[in-house]
CSV table of C-alpha atoms and ligand atoms in Angstrom, one decimal:
chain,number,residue,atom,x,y,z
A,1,UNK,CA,-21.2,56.2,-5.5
A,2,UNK,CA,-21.3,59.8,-4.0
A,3,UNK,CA,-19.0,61.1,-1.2
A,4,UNK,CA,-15.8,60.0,-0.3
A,5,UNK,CA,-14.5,56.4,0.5
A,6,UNK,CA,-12.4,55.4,3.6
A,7,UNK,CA,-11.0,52.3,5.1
A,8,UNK,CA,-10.8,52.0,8.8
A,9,UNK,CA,-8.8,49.7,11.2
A,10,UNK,CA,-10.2,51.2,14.5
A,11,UNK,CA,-7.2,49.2,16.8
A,12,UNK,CA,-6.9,49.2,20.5
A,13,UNK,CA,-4.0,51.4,20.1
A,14,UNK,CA,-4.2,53.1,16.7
A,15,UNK,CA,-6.9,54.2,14.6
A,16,UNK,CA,-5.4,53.9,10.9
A,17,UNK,CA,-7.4,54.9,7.6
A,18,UNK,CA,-6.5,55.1,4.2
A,19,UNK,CA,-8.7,57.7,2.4
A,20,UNK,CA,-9.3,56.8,-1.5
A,21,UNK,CA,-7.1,59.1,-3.5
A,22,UNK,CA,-4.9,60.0,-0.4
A,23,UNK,CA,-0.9,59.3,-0.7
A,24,UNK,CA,-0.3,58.9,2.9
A,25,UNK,CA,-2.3,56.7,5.9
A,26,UNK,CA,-4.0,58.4,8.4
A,27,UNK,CA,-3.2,57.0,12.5
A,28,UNK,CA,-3.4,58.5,15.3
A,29,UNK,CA,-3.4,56.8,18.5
A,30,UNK,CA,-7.3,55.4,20.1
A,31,UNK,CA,-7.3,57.9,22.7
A,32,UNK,CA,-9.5,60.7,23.1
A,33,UNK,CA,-9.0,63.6,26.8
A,34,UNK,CA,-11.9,64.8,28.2
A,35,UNK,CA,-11.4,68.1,30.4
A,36,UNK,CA,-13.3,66.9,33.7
A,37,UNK,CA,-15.0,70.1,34.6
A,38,UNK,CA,-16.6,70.5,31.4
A,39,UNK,CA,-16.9,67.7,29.5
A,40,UNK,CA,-15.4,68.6,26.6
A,41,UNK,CA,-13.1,67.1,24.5
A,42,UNK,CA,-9.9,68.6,25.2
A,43,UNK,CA,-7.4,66.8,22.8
A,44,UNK,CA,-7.7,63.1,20.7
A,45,UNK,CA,-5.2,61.2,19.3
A,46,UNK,CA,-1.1,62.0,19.5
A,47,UNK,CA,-2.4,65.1,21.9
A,48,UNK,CA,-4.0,63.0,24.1
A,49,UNK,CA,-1.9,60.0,24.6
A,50,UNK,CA,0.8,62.6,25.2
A,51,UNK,CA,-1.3,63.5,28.7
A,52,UNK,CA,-2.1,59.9,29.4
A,53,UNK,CA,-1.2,59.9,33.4
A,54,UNK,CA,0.3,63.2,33.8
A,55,UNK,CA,-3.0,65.5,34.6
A,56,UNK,CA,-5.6,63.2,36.1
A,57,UNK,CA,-7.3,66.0,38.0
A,58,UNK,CA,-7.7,68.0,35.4
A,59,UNK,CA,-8.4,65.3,32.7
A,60,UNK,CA,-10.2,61.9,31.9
A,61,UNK,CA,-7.8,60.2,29.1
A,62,UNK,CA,-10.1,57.3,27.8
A,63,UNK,CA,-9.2,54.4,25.7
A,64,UNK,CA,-12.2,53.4,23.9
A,65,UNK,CA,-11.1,50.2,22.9
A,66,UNK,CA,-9.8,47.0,24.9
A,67,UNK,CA,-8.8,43.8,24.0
A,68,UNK,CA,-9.9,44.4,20.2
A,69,UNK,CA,-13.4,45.4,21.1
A,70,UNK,CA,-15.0,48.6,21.8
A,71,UNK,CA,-15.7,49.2,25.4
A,72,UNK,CA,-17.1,52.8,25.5
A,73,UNK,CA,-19.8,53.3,22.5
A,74,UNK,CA,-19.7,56.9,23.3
A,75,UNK,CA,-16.5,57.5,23.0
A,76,UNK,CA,-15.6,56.0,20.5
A,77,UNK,CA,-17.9,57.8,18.2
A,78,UNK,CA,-16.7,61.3,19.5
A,79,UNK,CA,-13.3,59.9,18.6
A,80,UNK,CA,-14.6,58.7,14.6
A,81,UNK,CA,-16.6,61.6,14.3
A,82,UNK,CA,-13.8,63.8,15.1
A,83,UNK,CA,-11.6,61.8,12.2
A,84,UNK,CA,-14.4,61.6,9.7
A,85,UNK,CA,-14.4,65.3,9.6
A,86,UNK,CA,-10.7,66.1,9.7
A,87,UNK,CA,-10.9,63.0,7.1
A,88,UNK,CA,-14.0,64.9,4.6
A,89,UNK,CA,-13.1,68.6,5.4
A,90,UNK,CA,-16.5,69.8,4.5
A,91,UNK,CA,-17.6,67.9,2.5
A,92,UNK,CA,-21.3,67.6,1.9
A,93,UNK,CA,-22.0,63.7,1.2
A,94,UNK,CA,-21.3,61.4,3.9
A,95,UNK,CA,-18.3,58.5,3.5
A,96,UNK,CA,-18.2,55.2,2.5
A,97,UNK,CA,-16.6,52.9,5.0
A,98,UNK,CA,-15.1,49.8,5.0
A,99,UNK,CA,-13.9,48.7,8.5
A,100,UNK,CA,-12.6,45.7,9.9
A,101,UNK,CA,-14.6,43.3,12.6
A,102,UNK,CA,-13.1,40.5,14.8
A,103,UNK,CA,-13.6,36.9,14.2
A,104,UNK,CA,-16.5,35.5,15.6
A,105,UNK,CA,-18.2,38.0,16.9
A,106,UNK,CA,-22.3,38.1,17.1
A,107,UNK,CA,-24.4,39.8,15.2
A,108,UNK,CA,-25.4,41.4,17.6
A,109,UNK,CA,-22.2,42.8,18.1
A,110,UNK,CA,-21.6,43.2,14.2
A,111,UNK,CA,-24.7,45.9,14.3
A,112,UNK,CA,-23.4,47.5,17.1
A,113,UNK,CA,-20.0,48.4,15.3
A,114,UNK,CA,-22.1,49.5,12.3
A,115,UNK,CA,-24.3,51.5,14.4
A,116,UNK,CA,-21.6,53.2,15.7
A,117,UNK,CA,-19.6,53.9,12.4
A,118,UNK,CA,-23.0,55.4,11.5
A,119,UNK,CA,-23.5,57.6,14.0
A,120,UNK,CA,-20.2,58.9,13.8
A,121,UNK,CA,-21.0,60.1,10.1
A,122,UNK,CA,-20.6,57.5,7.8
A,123,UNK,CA,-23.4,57.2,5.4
A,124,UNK,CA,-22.8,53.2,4.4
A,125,UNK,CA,-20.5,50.5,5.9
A,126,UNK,CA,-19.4,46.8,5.3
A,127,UNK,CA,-17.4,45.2,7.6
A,128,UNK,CA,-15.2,43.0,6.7
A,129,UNK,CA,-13.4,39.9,9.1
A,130,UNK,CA,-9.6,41.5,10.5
A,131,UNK,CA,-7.6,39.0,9.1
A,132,UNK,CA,-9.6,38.6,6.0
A,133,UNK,CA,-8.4,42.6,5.2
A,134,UNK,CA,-4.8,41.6,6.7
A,135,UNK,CA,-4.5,38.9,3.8
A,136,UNK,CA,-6.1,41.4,1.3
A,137,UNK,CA,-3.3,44.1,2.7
A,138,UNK,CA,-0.6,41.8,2.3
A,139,UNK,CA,-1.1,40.9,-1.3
A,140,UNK,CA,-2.6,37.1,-0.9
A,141,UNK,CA,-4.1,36.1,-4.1
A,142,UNK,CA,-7.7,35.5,-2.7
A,143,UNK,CA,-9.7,34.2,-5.8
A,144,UNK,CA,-7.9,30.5,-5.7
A,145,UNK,CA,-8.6,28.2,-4.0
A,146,UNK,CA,-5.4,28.0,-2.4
A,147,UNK,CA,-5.0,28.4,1.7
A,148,UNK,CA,-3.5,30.9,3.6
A,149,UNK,CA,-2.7,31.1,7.0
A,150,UNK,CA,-2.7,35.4,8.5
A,151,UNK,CA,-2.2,36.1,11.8
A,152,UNK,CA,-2.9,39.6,12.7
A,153,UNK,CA,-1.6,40.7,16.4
A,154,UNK,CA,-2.2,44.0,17.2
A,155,UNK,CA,-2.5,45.6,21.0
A,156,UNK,CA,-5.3,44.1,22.2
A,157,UNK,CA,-6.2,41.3,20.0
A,158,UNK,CA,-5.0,38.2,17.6
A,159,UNK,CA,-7.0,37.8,15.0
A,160,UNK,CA,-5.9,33.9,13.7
A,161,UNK,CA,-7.5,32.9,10.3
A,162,UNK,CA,-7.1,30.6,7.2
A,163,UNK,CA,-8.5,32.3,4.0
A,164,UNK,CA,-9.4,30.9,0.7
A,165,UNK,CA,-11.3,31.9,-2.2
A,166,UNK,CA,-11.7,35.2,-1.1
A,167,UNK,CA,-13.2,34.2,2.1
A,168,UNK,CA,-12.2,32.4,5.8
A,169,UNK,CA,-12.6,29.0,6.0
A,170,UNK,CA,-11.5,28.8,9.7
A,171,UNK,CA,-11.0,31.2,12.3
A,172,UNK,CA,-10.4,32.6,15.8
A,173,UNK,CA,-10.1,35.7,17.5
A,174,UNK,CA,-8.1,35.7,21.4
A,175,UNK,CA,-7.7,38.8,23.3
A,176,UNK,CA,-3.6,38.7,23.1
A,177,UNK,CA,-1.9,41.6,21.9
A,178,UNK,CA,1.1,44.0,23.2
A,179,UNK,CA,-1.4,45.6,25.9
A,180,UNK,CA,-0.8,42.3,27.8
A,181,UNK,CA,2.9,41.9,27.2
A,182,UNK,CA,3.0,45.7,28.9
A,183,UNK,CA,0.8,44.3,31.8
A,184,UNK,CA,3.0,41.3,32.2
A,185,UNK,CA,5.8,42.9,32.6
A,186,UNK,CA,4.0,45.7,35.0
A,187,UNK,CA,3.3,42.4,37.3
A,188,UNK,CA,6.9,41.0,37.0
A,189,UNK,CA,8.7,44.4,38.0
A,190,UNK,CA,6.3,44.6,41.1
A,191,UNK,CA,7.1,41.3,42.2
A,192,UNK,CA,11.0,41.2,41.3
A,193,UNK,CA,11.7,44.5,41.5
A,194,UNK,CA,9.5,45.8,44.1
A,195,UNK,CA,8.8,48.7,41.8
A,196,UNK,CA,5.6,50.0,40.2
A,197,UNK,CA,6.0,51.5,36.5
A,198,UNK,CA,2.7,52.7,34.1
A,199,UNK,CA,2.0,50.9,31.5
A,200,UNK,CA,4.6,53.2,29.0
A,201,UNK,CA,7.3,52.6,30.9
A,202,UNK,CA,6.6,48.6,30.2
A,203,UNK,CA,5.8,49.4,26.3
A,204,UNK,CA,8.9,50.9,26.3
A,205,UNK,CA,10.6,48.3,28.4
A,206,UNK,CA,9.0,45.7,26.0
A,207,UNK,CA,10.4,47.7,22.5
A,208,UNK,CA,14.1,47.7,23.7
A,209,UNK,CA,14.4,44.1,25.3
A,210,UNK,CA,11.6,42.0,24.7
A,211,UNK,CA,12.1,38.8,22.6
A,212,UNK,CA,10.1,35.8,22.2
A,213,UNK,CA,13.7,33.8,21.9
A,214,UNK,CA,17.2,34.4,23.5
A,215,UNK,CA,19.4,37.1,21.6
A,216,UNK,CA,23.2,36.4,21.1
A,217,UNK,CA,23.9,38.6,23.5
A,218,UNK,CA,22.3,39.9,27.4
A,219,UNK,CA,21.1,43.5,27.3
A,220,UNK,CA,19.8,45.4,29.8
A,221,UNK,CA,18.2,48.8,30.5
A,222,UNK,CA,17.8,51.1,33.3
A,223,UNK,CA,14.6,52.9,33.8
A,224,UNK,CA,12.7,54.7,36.6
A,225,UNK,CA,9.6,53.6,39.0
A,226,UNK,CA,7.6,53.9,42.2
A,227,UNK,CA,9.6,51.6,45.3
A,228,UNK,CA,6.0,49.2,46.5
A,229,UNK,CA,7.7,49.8,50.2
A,230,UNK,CA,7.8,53.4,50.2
A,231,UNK,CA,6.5,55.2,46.8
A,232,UNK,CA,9.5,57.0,46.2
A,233,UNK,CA,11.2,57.0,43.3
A,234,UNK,CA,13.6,54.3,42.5
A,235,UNK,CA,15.8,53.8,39.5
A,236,UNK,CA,16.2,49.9,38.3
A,237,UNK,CA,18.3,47.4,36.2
A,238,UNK,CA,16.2,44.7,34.1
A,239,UNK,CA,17.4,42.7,31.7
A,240,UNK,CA,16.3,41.1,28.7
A,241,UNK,CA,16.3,37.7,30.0
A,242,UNK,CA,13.8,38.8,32.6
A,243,UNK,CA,11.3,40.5,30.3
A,244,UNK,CA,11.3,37.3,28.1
A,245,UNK,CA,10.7,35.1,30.9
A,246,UNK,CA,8.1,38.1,31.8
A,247,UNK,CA,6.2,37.5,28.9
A,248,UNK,CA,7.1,33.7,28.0
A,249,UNK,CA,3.4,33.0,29.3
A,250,UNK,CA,1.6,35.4,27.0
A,251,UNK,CA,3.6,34.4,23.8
A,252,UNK,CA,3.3,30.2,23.9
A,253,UNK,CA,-0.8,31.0,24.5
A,254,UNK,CA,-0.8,32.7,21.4
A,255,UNK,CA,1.1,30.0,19.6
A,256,UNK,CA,-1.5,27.6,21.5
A,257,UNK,CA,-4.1,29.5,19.9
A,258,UNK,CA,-2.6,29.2,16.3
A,259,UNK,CA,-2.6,25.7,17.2
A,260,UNK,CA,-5.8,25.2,17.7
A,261,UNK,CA,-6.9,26.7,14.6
A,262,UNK,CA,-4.3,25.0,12.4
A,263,UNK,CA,-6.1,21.6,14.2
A,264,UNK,CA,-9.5,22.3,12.4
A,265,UNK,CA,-8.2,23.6,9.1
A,266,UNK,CA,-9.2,21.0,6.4
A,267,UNK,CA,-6.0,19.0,5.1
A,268,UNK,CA,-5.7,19.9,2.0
A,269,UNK,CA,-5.9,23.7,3.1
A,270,UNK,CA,-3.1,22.8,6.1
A,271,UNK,CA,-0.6,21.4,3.2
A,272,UNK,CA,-1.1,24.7,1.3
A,273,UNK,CA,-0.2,26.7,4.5
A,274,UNK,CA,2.8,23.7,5.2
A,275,UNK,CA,4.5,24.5,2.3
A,276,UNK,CA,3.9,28.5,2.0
A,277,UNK,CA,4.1,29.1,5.5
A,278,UNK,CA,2.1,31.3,8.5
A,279,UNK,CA,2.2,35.5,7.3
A,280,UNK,CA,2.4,37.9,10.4
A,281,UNK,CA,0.6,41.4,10.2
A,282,UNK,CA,0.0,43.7,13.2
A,283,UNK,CA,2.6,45.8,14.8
A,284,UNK,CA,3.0,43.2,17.8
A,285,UNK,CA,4.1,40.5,15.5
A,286,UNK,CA,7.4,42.8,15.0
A,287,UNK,CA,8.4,41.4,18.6
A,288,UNK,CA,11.9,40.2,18.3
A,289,UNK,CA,11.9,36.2,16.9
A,290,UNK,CA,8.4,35.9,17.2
A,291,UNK,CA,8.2,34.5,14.0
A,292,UNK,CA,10.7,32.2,15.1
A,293,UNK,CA,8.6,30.8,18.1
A,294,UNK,CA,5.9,30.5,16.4
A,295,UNK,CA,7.9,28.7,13.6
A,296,UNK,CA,8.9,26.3,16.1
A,297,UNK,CA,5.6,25.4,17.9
A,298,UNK,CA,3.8,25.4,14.8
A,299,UNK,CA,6.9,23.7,12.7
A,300,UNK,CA,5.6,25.6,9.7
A,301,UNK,CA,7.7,29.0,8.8
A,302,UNK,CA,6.1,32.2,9.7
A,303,UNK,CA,6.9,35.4,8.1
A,304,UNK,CA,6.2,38.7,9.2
A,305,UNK,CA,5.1,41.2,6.4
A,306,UNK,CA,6.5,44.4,5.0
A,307,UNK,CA,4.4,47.2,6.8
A,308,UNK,CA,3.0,45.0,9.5
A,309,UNK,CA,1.3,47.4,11.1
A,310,UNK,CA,-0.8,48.8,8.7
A,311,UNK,CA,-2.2,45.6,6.1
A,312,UNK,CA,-5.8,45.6,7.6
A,313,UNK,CA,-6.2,49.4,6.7
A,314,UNK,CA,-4.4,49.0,3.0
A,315,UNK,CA,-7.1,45.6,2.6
A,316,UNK,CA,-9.5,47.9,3.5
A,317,UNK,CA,-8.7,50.3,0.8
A,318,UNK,CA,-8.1,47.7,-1.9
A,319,UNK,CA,-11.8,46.3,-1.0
A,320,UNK,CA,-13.4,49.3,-1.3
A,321,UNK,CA,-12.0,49.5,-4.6
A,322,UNK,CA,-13.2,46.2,-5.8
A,323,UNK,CA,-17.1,46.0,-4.8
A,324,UNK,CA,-17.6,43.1,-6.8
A,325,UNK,CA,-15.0,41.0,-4.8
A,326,UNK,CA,-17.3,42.1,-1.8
A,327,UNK,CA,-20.3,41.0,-3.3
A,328,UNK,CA,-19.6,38.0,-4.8
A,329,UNK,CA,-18.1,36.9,-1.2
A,330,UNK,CA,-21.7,38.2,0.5
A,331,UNK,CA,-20.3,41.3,2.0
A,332,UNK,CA,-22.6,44.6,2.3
A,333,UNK,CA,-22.6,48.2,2.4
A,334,UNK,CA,-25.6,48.7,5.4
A,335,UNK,CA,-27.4,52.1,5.8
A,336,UNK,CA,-29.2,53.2,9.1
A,337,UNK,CA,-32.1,51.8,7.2
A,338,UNK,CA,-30.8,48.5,7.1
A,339,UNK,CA,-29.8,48.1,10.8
B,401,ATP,N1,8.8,46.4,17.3
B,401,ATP,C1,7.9,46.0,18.1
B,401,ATP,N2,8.1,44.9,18.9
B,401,ATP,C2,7.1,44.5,19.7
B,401,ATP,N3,5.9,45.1,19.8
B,401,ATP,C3,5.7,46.2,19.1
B,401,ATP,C4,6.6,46.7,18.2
B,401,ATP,N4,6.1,47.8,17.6
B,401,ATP,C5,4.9,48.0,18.2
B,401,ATP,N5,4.6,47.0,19.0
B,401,ATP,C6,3.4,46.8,19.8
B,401,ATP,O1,2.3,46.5,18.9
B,401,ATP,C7,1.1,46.9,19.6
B,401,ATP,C8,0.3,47.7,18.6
B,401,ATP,O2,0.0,47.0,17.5
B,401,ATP,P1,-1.1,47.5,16.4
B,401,ATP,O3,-0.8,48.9,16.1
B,401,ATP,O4,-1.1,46.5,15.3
B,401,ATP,O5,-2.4,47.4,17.3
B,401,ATP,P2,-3.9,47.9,17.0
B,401,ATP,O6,-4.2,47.6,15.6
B,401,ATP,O7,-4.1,49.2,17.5
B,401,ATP,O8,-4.7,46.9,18.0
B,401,ATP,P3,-5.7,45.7,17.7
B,401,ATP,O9,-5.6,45.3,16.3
B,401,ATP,O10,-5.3,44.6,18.6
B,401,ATP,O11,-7.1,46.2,18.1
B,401,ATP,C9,1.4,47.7,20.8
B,401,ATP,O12,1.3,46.8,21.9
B,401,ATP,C10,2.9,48.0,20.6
B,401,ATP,O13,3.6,48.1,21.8
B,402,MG,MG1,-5.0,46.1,14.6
């Protein structure tokens, strides 16, 4: 194989690769600013979520991605081709990507993706299933026929899946992720509070109080908004309680979801997962005693990795390193030619 090899977790929020040979993981935030008057790109990445909201007149900050899926083709391959290069440097040959895909998506979708890791300069891809490279990241022994239950929540999506023999056996993909904790919590504030905040104000809101079950103790923060009466400033108290019972909603659906996938897993796979338990990747699944609720709707323990946020992207990497695992389990590298 010529030219360099990279795995890719394109997220909502984070764009995270691991470059063969490289120490460190590349991530830079999904966001790409545009400079209205020109069209050009004016910064991507750290740069540009920076701006996000504080020079709309000036600049269009875009998000490529929502909800796990790519929502502006365009821009997203602006954004890939821009990492690709800083990725290579100049080198001559084109890389060889693996990059993740959502459960269940069509293949009509699927060719989409590849068409667009393509275009942005890779010369082959295989995608791989989310959680598949989330198991793969987080050290599952994939080649027995053994099953394992990974749940990957990221920003805009949970990717739910039961692996086995290198391969899913069940899963499900549900747009839940942080981005609609943040939008809960956006809603509750306007209706409690009367006050309007952006939607880093709830992130950050979320990182300092929000848990999935009661702490020992009530904590509280003070932040700053928009009054809905009169758009001025305002400076509010909100409490922990609060943003749980903000975002009580958004967690039990994705503990329904986990559910419902556990429901059509073959018995004998459900007793392997009774008795080793549900494994957490994704930065969202570090929400305070998430793993605890879903331990308790679920009644099987759940454990959130080491390095949540980054086990699709190291999968990645390990898969690229082992092209027969790929092939025995039917996964490709595709060339323009192929699609
Ligand atoms: N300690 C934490 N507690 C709760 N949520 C967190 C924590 N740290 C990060 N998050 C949330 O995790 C989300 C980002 O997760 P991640 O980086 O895995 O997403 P992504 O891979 O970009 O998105 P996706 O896989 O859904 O496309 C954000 O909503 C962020 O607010
Ligand atoms: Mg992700």
């Amino acid at each position: 194989m010529v030219g360099l090899k990279i795995g890719v977790d394109l997220g909502t929020s984070m764009f995270r690769a691991y470059l063969e040979g490289a120490r460190e993981i590349f991530s830079e935030p999904s966001v790409i600013s545009i400079e209205k008057e020109s069209g050009t790109i004016a910064s991507i990445g750290s740069e540009a979520y920076d701006m996000l909201y504080k020079s709309p007149d000036v600049y269009n900050i875009v998000k490529p991605l929502k909800g796990g899926s790519v929502i502006n083709y365009d821009i997203a391959q602006l954004m890939l081709n821009t990492f690709f290069e800083h990725l290579c440097k100049n080198k001559v040959f084109k890389p060889t990507v693996a990059a993740c895909m959502p459960a269940g998506i069509t293949a009509l979708e699927e060719r989409a993706l590849l068409k667009l890791y393509l275009n942005a300069g890779a010369g082959r891809v295989c995608l791989l299933p989310q959680s598949l490279a989330a198991a793969i990241g987080a050290g599952v022994i994939l080649d027995k026929p053994f099953g394992t239950m990974v749940v990957d929540i990221g920003a805009g999506t949970a990717d739910i899946a039961v692996v086995t023999m290198g391969s899913t056996a069940v899963s499900r993909s549900v747009k839940f992720g942080g981005d609609l904790l943040d939008k809960s919590i956006i809603d509750y504030l306007r209706i409690n509070h009367s006050v309007i905040i952006g939607e880093k104000t709830a992130e950050q809101l979320k990182l300092q109080l929000a848990g999935a079950v009661k702490r020992n103790e009530e904590i509280a923060a003070v932040s700053k908004g928009k009054s809905t009466e009169d758009g001025m400033p305002v400076y509010f108290e909100v409490t922990a309680g609060e943003i749980n019972l903000a975002i009580k909603e958004g967690l039990e659906s994705i503990c329904k979801a986990i559910l419902s996938v556990l429901e059509t897993t073959p018995p004998e796979l459900l007793k392997d997962i009774a008795e080793n338990g549900i494994i957490l990747s994704g930065n969202a699944s570090r929400l305070f005693g998430l793993h605890l609720l879903i331990t308790e709707y679920t009644s099987i323990k759940s454990i959130v990795i080491e390095d949540p946020s980054n086990a699709v992207v190291k999968g990645l990497r390990k898969a690229l390193r082992n092209t027969k695992y790929l092939k025995e389990q039917g996964y490709s590298f595709k060339t323009m030619e192929d699609i």
